Phi, psi and omega in degrees: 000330215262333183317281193291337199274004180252005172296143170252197180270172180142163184289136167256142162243111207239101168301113137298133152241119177339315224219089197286308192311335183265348149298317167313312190273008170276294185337314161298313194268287176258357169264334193085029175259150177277126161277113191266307180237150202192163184182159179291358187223000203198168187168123162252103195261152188212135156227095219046231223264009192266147173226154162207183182207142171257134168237169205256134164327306169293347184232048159262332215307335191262006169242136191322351176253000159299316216275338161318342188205044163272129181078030130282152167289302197232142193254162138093008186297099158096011183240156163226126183249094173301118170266096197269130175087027179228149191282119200271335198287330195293304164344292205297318182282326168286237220353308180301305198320315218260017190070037182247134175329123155259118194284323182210123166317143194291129195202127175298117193275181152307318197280341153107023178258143149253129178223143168250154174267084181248155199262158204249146155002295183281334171096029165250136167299088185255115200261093178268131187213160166200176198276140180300000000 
């Protein structure tokens, strides 16, 4: 309870995942995010200054927005959840060690960004970029 009342305004981002421990640990492993709480159906992740929660598929099963991503492979279809001020090339080589896709190589854009594109356990897409 003290949790939600300690939230400011602002965009939230909430993952349904297959997997909490195993999105914690890519998250963890290859972006460099903290897990501040973790649990087998729930998990509060923080990076610099981005917060975010994961919930497990199950404890999701009785609300009406599970049936959104019941029987998908990849979630999360047209989002990229960008991490600003992390280093994509090093992202992009832990993402090879622990064994995850690179949708795309860390590459200096127009837009004056370098981002690599990598895909998580669950198939949501994550863009660690910082300025060239």
């Amino acid at each position: 309870m003290s949790f939600g009342r300690g939230l400011s305004a602002g965009l939230g981002v909430n993952l349904l995942v297959p997997s909490v421990a195993e999105a914690v640990g890519f998250q963890t492993a290859v972006l460099g995010a903290i897990a501040t709480y973790a649990e087998e159906q729930f998990a509060v992740m923080r990076c610099e200054a981005a917060l975010w929660l994961l919930h497990s598929d199950h404890a999701y099963r009785r609300h009406p927005f599970s049936a959104s991503v019941r029987g998908l492979e990849a979630r999360g279809g047209g989002v990229e959840l960008r991490l600003y001020g992390q280093d994509p090339d090093a992202a992009e080589a832990r993402a090879r060690d622990y064994g995850a896709p690179v949708i795309a190589t860390a590459e200096d854009k127009p837009h004056g960004l370098r981002e690599a594109y990598l895909l998580d356990p669950a198939g949501y897409v994550w863009v660690p970029c910082r300025p060239i």
